[in-house]
Coordinates of C-alpha atoms and ligand atoms in Angstrom, one line a residue:
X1 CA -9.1 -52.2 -42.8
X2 CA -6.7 -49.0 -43.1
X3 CA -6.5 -49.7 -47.2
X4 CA -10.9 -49.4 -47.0
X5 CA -10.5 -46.2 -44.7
X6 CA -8.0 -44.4 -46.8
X7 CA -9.9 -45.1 -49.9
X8 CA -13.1 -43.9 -48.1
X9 CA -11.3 -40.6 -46.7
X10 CA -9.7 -39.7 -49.5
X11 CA -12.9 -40.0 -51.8
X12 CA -14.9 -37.8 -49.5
X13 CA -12.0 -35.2 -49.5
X14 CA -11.8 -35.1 -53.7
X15 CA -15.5 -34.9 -53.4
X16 CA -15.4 -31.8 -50.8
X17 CA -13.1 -30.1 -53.3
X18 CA -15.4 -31.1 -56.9
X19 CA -18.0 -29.5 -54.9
X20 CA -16.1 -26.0 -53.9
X21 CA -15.0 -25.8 -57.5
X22 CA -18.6 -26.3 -58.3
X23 CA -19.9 -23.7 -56.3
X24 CA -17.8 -21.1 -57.2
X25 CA -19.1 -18.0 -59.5
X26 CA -17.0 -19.4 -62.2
X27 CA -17.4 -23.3 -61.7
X28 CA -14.1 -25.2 -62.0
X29 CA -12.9 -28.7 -61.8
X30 CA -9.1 -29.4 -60.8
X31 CA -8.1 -31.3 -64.5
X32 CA -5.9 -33.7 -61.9
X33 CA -9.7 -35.5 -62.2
X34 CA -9.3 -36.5 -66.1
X35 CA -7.0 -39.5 -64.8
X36 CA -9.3 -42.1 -64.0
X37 CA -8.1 -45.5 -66.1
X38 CA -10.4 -44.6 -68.5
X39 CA -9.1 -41.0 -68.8
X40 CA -5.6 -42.1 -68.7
X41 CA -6.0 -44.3 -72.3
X42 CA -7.7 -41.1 -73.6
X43 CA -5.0 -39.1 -73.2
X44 CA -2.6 -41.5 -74.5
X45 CA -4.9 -41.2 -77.5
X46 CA -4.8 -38.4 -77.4
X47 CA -0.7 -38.0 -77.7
X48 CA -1.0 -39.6 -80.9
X49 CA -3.3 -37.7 -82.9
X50 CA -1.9 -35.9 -85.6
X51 CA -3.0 -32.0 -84.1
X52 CA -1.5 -32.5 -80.9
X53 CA 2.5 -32.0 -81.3
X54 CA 3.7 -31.8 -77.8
X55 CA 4.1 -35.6 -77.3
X56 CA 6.0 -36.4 -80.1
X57 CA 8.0 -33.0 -80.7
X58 CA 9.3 -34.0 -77.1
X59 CA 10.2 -37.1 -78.1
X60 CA 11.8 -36.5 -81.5
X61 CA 14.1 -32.9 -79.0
X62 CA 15.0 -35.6 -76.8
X63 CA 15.8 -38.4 -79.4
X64 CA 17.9 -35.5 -81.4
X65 CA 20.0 -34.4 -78.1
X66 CA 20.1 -37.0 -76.2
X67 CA 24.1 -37.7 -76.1
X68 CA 24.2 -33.7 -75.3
X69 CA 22.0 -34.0 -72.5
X70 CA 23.9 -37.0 -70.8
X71 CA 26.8 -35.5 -71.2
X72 CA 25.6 -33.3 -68.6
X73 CA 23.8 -35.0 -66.7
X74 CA 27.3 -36.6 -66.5
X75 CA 27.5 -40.0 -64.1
X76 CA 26.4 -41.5 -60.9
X77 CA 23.4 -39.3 -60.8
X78 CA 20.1 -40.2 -59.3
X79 CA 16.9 -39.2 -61.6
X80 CA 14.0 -38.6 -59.8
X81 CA 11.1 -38.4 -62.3
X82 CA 8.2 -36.1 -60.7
X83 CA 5.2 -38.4 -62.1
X84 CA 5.1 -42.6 -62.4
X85 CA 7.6 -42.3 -65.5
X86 CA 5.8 -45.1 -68.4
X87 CA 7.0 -42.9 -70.8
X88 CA 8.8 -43.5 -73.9
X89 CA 11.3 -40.3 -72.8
X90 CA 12.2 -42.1 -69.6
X91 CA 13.3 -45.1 -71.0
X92 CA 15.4 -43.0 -73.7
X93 CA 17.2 -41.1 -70.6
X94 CA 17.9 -44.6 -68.4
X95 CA 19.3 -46.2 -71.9
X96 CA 21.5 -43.3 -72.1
X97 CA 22.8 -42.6 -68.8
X98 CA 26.1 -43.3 -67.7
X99 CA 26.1 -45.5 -64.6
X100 CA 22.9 -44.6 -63.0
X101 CA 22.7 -44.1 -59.2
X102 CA 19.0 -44.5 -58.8
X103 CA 15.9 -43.8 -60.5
X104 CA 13.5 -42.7 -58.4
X105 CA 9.6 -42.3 -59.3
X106 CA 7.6 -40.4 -57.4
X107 CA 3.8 -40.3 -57.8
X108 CA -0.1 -40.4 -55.9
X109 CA -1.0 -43.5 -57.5
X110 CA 0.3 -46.5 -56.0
X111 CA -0.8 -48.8 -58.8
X112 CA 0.7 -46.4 -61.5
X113 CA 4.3 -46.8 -59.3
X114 CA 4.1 -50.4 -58.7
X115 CA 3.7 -51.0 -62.3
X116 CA 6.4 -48.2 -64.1
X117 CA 8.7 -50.1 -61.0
X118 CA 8.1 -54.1 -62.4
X119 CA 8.4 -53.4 -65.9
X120 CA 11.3 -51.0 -65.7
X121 CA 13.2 -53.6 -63.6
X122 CA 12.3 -56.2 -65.8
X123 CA 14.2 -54.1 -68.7
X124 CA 16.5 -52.3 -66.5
X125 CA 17.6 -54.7 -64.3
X126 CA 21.3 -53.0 -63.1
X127 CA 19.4 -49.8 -62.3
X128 CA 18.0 -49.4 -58.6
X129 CA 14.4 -48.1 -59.0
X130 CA 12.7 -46.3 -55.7
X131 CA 9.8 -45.6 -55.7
X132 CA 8.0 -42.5 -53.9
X133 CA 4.4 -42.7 -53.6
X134 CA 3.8 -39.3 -52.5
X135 CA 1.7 -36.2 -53.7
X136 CA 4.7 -34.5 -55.7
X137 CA 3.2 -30.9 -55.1
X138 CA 4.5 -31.1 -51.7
X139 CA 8.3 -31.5 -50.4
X140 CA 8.8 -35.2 -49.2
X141 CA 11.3 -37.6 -48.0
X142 CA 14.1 -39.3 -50.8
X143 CA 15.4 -42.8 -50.7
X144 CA 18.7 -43.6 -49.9
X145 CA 20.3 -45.7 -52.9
X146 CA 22.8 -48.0 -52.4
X147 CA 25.1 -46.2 -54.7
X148 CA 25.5 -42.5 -53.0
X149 CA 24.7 -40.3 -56.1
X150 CA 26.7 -37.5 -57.3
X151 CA 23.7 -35.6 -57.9
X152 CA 20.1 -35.6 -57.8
X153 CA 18.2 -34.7 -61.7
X154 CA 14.4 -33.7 -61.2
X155 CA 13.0 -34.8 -64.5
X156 CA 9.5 -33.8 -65.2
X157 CA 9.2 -34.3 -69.3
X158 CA 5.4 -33.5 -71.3
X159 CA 4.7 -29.6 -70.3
X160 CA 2.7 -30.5 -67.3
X161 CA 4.0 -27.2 -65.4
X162 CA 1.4 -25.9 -67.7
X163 CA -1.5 -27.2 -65.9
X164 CA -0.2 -25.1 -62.9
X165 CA -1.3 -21.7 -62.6
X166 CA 2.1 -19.6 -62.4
X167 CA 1.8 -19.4 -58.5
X168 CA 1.4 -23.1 -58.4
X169 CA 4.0 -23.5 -61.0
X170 CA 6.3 -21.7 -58.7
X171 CA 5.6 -23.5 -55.8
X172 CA 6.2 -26.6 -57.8
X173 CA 9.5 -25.6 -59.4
X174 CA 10.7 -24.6 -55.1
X175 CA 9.6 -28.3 -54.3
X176 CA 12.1 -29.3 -57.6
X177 CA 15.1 -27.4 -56.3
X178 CA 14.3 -29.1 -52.6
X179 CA 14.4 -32.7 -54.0
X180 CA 16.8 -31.1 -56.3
X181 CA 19.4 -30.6 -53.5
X182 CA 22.7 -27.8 -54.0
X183 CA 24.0 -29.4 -56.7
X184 CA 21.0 -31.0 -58.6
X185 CA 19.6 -29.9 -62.0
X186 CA 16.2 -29.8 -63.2
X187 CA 15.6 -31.7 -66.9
X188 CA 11.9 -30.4 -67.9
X189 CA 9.7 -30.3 -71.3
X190 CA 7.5 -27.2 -71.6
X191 CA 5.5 -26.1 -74.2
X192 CA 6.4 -22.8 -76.3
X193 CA 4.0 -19.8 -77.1
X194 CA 2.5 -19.9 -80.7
X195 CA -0.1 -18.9 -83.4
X196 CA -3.7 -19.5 -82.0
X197 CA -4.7 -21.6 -84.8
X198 CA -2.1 -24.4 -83.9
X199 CA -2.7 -24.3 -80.3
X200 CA -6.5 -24.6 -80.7
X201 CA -6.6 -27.4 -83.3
X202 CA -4.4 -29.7 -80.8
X203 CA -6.9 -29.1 -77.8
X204 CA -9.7 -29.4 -80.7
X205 CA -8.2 -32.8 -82.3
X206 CA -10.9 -33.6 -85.5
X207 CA -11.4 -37.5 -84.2
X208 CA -12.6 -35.8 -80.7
X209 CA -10.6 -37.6 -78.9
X210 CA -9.8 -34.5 -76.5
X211 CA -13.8 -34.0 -77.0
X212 CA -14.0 -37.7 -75.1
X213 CA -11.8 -37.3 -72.5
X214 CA -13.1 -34.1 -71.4
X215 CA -16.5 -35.4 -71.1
X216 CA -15.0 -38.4 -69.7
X217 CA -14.2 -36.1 -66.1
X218 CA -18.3 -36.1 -65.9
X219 CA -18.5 -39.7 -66.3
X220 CA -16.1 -40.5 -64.0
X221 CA -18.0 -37.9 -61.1
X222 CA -20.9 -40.1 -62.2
X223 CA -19.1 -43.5 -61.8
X224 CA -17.3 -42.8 -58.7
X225 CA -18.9 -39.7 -57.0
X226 CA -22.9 -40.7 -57.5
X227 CA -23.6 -38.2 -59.6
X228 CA -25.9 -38.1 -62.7
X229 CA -24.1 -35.3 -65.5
X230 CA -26.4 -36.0 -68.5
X231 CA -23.2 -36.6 -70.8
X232 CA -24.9 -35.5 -74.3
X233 CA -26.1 -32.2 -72.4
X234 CA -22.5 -30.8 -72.3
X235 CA -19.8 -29.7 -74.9
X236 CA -16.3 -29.8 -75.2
X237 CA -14.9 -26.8 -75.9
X238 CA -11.1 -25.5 -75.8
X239 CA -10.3 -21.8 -76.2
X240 CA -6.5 -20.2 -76.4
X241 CA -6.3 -17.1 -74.5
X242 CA -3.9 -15.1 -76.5
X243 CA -3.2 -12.1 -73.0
X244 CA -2.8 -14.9 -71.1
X245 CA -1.1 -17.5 -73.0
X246 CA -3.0 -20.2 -71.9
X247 CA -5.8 -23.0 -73.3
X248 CA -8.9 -22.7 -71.2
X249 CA -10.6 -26.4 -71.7
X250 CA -14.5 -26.1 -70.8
X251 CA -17.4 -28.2 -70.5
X252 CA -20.5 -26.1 -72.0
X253 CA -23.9 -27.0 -70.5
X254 CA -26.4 -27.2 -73.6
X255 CA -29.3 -26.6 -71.5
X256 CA -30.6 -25.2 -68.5
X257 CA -30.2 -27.9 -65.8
X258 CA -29.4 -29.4 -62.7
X259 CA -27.1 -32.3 -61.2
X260 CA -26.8 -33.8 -57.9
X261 CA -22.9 -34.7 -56.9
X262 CA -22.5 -36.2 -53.1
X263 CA -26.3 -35.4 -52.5
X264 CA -25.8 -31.5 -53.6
X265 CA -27.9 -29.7 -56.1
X266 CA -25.5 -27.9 -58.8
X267 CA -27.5 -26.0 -61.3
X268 CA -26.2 -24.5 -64.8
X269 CA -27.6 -22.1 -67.4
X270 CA -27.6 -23.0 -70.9
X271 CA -24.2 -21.8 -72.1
X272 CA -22.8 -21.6 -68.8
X273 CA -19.3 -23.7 -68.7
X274 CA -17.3 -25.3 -66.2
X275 CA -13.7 -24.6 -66.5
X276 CA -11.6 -28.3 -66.9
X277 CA -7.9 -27.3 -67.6
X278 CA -5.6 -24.3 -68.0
X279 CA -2.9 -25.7 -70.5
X280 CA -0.2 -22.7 -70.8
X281 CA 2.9 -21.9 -73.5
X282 CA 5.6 -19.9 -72.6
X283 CA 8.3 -17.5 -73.7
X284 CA 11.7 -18.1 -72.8
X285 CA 11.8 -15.6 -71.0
X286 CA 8.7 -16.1 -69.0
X287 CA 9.8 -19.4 -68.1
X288 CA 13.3 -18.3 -66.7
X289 CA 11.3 -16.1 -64.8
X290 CA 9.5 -18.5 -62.9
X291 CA 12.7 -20.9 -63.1
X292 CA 14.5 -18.1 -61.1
X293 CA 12.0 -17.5 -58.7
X294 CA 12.2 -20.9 -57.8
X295 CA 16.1 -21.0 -57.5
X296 CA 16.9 -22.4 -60.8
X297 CA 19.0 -21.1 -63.4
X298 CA 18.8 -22.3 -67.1
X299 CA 21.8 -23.6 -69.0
X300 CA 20.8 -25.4 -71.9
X301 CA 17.9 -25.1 -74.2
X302 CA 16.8 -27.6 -76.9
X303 CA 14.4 -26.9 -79.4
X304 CA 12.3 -28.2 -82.7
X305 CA 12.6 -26.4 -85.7
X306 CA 9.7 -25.0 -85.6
X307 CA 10.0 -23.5 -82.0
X308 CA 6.6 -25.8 -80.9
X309 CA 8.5 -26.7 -77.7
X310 CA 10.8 -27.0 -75.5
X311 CA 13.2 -29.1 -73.4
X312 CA 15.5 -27.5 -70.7
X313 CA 18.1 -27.9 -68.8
X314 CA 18.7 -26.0 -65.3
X315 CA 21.2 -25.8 -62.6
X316 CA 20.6 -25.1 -59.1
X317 CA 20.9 -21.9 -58.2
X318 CA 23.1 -21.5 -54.8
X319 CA 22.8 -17.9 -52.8
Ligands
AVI1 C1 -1.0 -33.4 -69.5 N1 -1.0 -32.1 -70.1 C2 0.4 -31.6 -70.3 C3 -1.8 -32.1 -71.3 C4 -1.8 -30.6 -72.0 O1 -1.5 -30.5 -73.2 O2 -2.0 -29.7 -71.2 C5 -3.3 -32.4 -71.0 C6 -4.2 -32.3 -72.2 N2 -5.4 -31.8 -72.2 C7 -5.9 -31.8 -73.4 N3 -5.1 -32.4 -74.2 C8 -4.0 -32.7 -73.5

């Protein structure tokens, strides 16, 4: 039963790491946990309330520029989305793209791949779709397609470089220009640096929807990791840090208490929070700082009117 044993192995390694986080001076819990299927439809809730304007200021840069940014994409070229790719954006760029070698998912979640791969072949049926189920974080192996493409795209749309701290950001921008190969190009959606009150009233949505789905990381430890957070003893709270340029999500115990995880003991002062997500907004300039680190170069940059975010185009760079 290899499926059983994986399943098994890979819940006692997520569990060894919640615990770690937990233990640590400031306690900490990897926001890669919010996407449980439950957590998932939160934050596509979330997408569509009317504070948070990443999702659809995305959209509407993509919709606007869209002939622009297949032009250079140009033909024949092999997309390979880092993440499972439902999006609306994905679908704009395989409508738009001129012959198509491959499109090429790549994500953990097997279930999330085998389902973007049906219904995209259902509506895309003269594009070859390969999927990669593979932990993106980490160079792996590409596909062959049966068309040799000219070049290979990294696409990697809704600013979620910002949950990576800017080492890990790095690091994940080196695995882009890998996959990306000499003459590849990076197509990627970050979010832009801006006034404190707009940030905070996206990651503070008034229907508490982003409320829900970051108490929803407690339910799922208590659904799938046996252990018993008292939900209504925690608050969501989500704070910009204007030095750092970053939102810090947090889950504020309302009490003194303590909660077994895996058979531990975890215990929390009233007021004390556990640290959920790092959501940050760049500069231009900050961001073609970490591009160049990673060997990329920028060559086009799209934009909203009012500068909320961005979309970006980048060439590899060859030394
Ligand atoms: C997925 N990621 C880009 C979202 C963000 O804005 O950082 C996650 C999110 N967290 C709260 N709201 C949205």
């Amino acid at each position: 039963m290899p499926e059983i044993e994986n399943t098994d192995t890979a819940r006692h390694t997520d569990e060894q790491e919640i615990l770690a986080g937990l233990k640590q001076p400031q306690k900490i819990i990897s926001p890669k946990f919010f996407y449980d299927e439950a957590g998932s439809q939160l934050f596509d809730e979330i997408c569509q309330q009317p504070e948070y304007y990443p999702t659809r200021t995305e959209l509407d840069i993509m919709h606007q520029h869209i002939d622009e940014i297949a032009h250079l994409i140009g033909p024949h070229a092999s997309i390979i989305e880092f993440g499972s790719g439902s999006s609306i954006k994905t679908r704009l760029l395989l409508e738009k793209l001129n012959a198509l070698a491959a499109y090429v998912p790549v994500d953990i979640s097997r279930e999330h791949l085998t389902q973007t791969t049906q219904s995209l072949a259902a509506d895309f049926p003269d594009i070859e779709v390969l999927p990669v189920c593979a932990d993106f974080t980490q160079p792996f192996d590409l596909p062959t397609p049966k068309t040799l493409p000219i070049k290979n795209i990294v696409f990697f749309p809704g600013s979620t470089i910002g949950n990576f701290s800017t080492e890990d950001a790095i690091n994940l921008l080196r695995v882009m220009r890998t996959e990306a190969r000499s003459d590849g190009a990076l197509l990627i959606g970050f979010d832009l640096e801006k006034p404190k009150m707009i940030v905070e009233s996206a990651y503070n949505d008034a229907a508490g929807v982003t409320a829900k789905f970051n108490l929803n990381l407690l339910a799922r430890l208590n659904r799938e990791h046996s252990a018993n957070f008292e939900l209504q003893a925690f608050a969501h709270e989500a704070i910009y840090d204007d030095d750092q340029k970053r939102i810090e999500m947090r889950l504020i115990s309302l009490c003194q208490q303590a909660v077994h995880i895996s058979g531990e003991r975890i215990e929390l002062n009233a007021g004390e929070y556990i640290v959920t997500e790092h959501s940050h907004k760049y500069s231009l300039n900050r961001f073609k700082y970490m591009a160049r680190q990673a060997g990329f170069e920028p060559r086009q940059t799209w934009s909203d009117a009012d500068n909320l975010f961005c979309v970006q185009y980048l060439t590899a760079i060859n030394n």
